mmCIF file of C-alpha atoms in Angstrom:
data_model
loop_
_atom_site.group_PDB
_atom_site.id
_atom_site.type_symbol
_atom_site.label_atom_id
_atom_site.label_comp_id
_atom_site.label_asym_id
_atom_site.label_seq_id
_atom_site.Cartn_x
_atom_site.Cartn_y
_atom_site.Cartn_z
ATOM 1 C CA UNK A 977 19.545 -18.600 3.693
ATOM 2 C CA UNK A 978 18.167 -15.061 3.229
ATOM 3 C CA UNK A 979 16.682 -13.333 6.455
ATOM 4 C CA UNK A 980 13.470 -10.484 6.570
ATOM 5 C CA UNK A 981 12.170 -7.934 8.851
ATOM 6 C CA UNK A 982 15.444 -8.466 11.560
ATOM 7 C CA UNK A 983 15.109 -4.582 11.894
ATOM 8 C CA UNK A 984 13.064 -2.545 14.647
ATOM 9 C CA UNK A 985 9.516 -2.179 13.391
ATOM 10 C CA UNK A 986 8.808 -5.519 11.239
ATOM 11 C CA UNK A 987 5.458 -6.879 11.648
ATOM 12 C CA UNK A 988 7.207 -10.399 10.786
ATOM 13 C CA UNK A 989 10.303 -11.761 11.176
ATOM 14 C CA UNK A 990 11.229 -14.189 8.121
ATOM 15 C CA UNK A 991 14.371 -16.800 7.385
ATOM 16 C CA UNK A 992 14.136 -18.281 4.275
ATOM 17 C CA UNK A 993 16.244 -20.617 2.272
ATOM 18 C CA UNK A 994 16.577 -23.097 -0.911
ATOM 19 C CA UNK A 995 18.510 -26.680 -0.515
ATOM 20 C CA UNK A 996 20.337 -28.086 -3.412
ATOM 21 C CA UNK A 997 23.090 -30.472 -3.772
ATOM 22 C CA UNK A 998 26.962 -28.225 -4.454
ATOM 23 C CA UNK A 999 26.731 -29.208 -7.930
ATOM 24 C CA UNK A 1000 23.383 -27.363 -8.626
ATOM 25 C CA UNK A 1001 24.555 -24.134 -6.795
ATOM 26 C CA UNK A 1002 27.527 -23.909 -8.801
ATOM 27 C CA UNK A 1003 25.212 -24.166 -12.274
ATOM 28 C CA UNK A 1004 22.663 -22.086 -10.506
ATOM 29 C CA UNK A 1005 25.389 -19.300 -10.074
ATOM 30 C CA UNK A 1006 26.505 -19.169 -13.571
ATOM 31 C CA UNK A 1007 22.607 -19.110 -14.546
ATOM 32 C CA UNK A 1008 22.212 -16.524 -12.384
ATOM 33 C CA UNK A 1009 24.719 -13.995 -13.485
ATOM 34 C CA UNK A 1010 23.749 -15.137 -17.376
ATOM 35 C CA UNK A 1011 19.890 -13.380 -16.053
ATOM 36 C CA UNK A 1012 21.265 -10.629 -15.190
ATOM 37 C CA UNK A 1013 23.665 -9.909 -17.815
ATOM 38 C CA UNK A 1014 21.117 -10.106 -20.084
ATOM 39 C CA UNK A 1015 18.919 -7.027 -18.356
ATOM 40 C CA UNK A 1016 21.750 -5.384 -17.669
ATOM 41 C CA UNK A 1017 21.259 -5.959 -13.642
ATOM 42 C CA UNK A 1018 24.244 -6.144 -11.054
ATOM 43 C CA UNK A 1019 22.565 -8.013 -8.814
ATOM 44 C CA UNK A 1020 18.618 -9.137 -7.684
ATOM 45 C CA UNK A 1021 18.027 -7.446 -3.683
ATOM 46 C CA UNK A 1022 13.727 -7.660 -3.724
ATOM 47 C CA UNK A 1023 14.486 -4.212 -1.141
ATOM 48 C CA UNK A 1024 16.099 -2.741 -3.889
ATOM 49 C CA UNK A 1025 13.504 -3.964 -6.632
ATOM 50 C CA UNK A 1026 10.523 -2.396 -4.585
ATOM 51 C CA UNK A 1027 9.675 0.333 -7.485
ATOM 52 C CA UNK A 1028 9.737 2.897 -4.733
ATOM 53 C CA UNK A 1029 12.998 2.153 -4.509
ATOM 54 C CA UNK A 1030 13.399 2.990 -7.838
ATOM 55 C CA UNK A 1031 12.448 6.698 -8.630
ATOM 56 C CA UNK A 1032 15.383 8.698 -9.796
ATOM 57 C CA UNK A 1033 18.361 8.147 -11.672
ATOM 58 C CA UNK A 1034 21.329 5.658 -10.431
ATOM 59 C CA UNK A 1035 18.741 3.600 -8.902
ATOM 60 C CA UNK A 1036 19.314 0.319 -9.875
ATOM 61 C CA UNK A 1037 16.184 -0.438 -11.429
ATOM 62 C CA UNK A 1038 15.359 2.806 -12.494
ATOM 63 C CA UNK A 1039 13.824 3.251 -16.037
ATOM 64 C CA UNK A 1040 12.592 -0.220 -15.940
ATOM 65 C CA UNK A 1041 9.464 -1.065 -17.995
ATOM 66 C CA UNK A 1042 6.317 -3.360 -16.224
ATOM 67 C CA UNK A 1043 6.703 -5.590 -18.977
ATOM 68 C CA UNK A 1044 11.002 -5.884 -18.056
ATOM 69 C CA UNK A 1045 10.435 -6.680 -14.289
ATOM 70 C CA UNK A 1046 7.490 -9.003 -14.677
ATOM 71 C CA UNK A 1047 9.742 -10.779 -17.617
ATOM 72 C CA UNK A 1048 13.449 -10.509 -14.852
ATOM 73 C CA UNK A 1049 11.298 -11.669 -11.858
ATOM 74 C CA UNK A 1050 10.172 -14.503 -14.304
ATOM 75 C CA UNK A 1051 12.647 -16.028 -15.540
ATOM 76 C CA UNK A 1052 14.477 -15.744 -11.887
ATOM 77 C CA UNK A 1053 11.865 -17.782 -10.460
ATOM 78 C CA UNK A 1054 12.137 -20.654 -13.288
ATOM 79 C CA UNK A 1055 15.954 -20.712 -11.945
ATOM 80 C CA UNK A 1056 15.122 -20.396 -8.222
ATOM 81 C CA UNK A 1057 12.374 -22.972 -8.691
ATOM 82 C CA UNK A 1058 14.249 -25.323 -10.908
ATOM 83 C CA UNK A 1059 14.556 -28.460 -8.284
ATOM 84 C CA UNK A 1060 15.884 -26.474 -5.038
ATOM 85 C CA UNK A 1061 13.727 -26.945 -2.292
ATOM 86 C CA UNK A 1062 11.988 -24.341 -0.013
ATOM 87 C CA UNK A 1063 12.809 -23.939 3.887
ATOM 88 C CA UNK A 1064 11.709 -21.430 6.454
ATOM 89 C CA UNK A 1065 10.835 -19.681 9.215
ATOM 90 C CA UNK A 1066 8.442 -16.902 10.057
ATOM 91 C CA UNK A 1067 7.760 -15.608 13.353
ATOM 92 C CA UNK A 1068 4.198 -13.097 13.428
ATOM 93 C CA UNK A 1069 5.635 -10.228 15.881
ATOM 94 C CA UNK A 1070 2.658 -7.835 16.142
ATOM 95 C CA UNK A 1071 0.108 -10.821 15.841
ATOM 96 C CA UNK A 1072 1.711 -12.486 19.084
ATOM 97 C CA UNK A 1073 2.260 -9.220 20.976
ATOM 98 C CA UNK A 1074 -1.778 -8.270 20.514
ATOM 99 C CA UNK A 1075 -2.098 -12.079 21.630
ATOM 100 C CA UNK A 1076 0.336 -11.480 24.758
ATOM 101 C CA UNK A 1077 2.182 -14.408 23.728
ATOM 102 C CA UNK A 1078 5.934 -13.083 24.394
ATOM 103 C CA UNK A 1079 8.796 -14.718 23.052
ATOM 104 C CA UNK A 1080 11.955 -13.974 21.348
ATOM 105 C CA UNK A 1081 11.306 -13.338 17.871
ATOM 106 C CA UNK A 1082 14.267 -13.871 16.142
ATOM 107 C CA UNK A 1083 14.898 -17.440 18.279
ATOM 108 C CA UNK A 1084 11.261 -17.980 17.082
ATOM 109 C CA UNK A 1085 12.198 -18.043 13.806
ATOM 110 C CA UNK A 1086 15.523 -20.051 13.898
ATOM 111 C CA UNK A 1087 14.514 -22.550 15.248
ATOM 112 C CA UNK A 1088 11.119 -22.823 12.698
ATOM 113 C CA UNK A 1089 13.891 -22.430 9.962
ATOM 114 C CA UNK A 1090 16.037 -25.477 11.267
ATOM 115 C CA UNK A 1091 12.731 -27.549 12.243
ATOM 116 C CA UNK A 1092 11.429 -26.855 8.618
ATOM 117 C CA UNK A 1093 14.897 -27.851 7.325
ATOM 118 C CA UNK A 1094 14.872 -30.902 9.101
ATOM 119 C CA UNK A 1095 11.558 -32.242 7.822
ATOM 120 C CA UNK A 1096 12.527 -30.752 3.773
ATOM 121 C CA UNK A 1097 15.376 -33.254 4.023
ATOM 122 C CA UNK A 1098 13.410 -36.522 5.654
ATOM 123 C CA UNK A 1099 10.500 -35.389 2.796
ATOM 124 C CA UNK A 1100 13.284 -35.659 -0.013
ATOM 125 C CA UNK A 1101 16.395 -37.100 0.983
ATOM 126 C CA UNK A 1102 15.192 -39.527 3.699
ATOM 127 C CA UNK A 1103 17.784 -41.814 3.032
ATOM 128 C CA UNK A 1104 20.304 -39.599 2.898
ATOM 129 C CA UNK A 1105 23.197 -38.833 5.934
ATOM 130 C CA UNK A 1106 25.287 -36.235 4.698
ATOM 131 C CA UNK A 1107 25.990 -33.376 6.372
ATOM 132 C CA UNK A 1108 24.444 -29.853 4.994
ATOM 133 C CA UNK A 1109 26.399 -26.526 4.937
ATOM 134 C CA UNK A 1110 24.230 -23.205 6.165
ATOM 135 C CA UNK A 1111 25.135 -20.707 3.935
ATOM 136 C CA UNK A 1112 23.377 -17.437 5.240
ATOM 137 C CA UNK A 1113 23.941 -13.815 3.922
ATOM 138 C CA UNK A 1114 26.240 -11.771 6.066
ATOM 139 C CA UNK A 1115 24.632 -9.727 8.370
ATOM 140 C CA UNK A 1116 26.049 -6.338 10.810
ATOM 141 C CA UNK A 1117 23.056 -7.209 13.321
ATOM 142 C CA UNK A 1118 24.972 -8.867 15.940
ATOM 143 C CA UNK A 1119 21.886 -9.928 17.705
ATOM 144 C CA UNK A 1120 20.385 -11.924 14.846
ATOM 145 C CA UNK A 1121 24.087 -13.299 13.720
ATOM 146 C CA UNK A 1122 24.377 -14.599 17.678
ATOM 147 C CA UNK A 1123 20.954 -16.285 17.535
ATOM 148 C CA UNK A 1124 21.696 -17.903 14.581
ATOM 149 C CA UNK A 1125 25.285 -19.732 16.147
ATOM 150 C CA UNK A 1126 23.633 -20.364 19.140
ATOM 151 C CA UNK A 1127 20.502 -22.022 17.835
ATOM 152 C CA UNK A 1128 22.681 -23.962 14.584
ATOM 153 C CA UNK A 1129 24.975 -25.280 17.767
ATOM 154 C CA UNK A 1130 21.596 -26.570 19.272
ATOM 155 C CA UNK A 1131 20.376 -28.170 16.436
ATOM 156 C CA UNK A 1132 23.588 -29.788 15.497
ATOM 157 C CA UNK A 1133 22.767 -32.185 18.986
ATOM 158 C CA UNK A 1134 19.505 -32.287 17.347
ATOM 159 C CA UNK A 1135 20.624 -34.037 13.896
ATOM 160 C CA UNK A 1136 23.831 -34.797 12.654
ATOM 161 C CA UNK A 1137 22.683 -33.860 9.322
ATOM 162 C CA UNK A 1138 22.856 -30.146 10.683
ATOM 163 C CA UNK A 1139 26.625 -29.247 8.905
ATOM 164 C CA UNK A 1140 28.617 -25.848 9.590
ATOM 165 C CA UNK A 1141 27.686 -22.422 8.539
ATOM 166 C CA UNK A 1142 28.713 -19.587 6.818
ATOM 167 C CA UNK A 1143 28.026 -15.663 6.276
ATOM 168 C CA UNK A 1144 28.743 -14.544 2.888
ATOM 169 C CA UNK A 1145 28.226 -11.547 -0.171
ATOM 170 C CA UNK A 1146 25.292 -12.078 -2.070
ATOM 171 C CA UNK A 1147 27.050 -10.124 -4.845
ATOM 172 C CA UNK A 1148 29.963 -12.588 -4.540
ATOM 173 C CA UNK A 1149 29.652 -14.760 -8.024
ATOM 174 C CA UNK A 1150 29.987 -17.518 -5.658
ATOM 175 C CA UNK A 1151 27.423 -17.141 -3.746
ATOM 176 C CA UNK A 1152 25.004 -16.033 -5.993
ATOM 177 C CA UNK A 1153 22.725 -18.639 -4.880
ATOM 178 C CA UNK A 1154 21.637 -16.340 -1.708
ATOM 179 C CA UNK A 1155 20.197 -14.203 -3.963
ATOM 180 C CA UNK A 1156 18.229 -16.972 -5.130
ATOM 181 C CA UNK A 1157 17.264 -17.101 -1.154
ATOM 182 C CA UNK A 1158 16.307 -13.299 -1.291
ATOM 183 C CA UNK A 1159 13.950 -13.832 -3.850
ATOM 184 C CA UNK A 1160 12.326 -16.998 -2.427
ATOM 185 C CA UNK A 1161 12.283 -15.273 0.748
ATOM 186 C CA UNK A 1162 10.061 -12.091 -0.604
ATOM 187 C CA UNK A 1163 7.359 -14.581 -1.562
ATOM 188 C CA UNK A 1164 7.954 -16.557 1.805
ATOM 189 C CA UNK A 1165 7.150 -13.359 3.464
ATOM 190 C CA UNK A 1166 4.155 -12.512 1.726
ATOM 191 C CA UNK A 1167 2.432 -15.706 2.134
ATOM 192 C CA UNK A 1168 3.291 -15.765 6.011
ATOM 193 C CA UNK A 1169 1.475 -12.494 6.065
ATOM 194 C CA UNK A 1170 -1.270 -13.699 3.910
ATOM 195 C CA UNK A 1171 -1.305 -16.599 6.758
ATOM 196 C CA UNK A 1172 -1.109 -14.611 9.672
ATOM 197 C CA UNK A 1173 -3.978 -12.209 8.303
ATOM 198 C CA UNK A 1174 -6.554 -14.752 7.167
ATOM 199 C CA UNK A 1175 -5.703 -17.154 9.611
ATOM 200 C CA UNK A 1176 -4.703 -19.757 7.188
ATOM 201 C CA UNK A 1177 -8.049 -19.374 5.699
ATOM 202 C CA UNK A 1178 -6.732 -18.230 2.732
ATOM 203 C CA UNK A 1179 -3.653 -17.525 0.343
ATOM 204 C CA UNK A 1180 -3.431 -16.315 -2.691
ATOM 205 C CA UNK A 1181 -0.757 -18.046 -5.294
ATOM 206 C CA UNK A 1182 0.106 -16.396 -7.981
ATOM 207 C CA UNK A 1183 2.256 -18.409 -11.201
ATOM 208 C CA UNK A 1184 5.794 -16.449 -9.113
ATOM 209 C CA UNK A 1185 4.508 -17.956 -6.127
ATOM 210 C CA UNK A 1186 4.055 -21.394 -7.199
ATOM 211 C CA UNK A 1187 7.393 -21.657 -8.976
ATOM 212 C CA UNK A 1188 9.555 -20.683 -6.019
ATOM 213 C CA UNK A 1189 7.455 -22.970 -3.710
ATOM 214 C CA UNK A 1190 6.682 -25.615 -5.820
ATOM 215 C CA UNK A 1191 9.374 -27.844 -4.805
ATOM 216 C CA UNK A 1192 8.320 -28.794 -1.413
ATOM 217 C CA UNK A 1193 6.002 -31.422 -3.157
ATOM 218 C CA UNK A 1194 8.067 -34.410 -4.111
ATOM 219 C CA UNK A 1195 5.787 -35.189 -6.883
ATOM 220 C CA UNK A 1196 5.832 -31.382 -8.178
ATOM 221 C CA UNK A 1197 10.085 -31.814 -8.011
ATOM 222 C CA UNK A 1198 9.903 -35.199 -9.604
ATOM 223 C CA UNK A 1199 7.404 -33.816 -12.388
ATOM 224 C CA UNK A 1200 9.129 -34.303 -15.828
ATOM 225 C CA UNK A 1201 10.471 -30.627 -17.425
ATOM 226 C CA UNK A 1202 8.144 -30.902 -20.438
ATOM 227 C CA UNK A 1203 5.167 -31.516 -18.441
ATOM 228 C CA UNK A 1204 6.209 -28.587 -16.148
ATOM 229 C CA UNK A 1205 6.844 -26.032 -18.782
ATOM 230 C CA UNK A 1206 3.215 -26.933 -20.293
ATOM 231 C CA UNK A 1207 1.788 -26.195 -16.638
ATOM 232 C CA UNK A 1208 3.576 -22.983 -16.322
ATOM 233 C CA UNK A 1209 2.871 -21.958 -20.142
ATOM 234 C CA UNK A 1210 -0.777 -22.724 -18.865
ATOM 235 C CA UNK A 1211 -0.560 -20.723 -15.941
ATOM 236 C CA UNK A 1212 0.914 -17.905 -17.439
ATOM 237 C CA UNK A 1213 -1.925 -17.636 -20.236
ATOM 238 C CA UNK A 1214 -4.427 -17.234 -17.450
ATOM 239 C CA UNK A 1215 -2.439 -15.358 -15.513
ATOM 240 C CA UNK A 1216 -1.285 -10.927 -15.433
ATOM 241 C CA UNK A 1217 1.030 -10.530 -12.626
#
């Protein structure tokens, strides 16, 4: 799980995350470091993609073509939306403030995280009792790290499907996978805004969008990979992004 806006002036508070049996992470994390070997990248952070984040030498991104990132955030969304499945949580903090609706943001969020866990797993694995494991990226905010034991300890009394949890690098080669959650959470983010500022009126989906999300559709999962690489080859003709 990957976690958004947990510092002082977010508009939205945002924790994301892709589930996937231990076999797929472990494929997913050699994939993942193949990616970025190949464009010369250490690591994906979408705060350290931001080309403003990239205007002078040693940036990590810096010299990078439009053509290159479009291509690198491409082919890491075919990875991240292989057959993981999307969960989160978003809490809208300056929304609910003009609303006078006052409650704890970051427990907010948690608990829409484990909620929207909870109901990913009885959409695709309803049969299944196995515990999950939590991995989340480690964090210095104390505050955010304590809500996130606290609430995990709640919902394990919720449903025993709730496993342990863990903070680790995402530059670790093992756990390469919560990059994976960084990227899915920079879309999750923008389509909570979206949300929040049309009032679910109206989002706009672009082919990046739709792979990392596509997954919470059990038919969409289950589709075969030759028809899906014809609907993304179709998508991407139409589509500049």
């Amino acid at each position: 799980g990957d976690e958004t806006g947990t510092h002082g002036g977010s508009d939205v508070v945002v924790l994301s995350g892709l589930i996937e049996s231990q076999e797929y992470w472990s494929r997913c994390n050699n994939q993942w470091k193949s990616v970025l070997k190949n464009y010369n990248a250490e690591f994906f952070h979408y705060r350290e993609f931001r080309k403003v984040a990239n205007t002078s030498i040693g940036d990590p991104y810096y010299g990078w073509s439009d053509e290159k990132r479009r291509n690198f955030i491409f082919r890491l969304a075919m990875l991240a939306g292989e057959s993981a499945v999307p969960t989160g949580g978003a809490y809208a903090i300056e929304r609910n403030t003009k609303l006078g609706i006052k409650k704890n943001p970051f427990n907010e969020t948690i608990r829409s995280f484990f909620e929207s866990t909870i109901a990913m797993l009885d959409k695709h694995w309803p049969r299944d009792t196995e515990k999950i494991l939590f991995v989340f990226d480690k964090t210095k905010n104390r505050e955010w790290a304590g809500a996130i034991h606290a609430i995990h300890e709640e919902y394990t009394e919720k449903d025993s499907r709730i496993g342990g949890i863990a903070f680790e690098d995402d530059k670790d080669s093992r756990h390469l996978g919560l990059q994976a959650a960084d990227f899915s959470g920079m879309h999750f983010r923008n389509v909570s805004r979206q949300y929040i500022e049309t009032e679910g009126q109206e989002i706009d989906v672009g082919i990046v969008d739709f792979l990392v999300n596509k997954n919470v559709d059990v038919a969409f999962r289950g589709l075969p990979k030759e028809k899906t690489k014809k609907l993304i080859e179709d998508m991407r003709g139409h589509e500049s992004y």
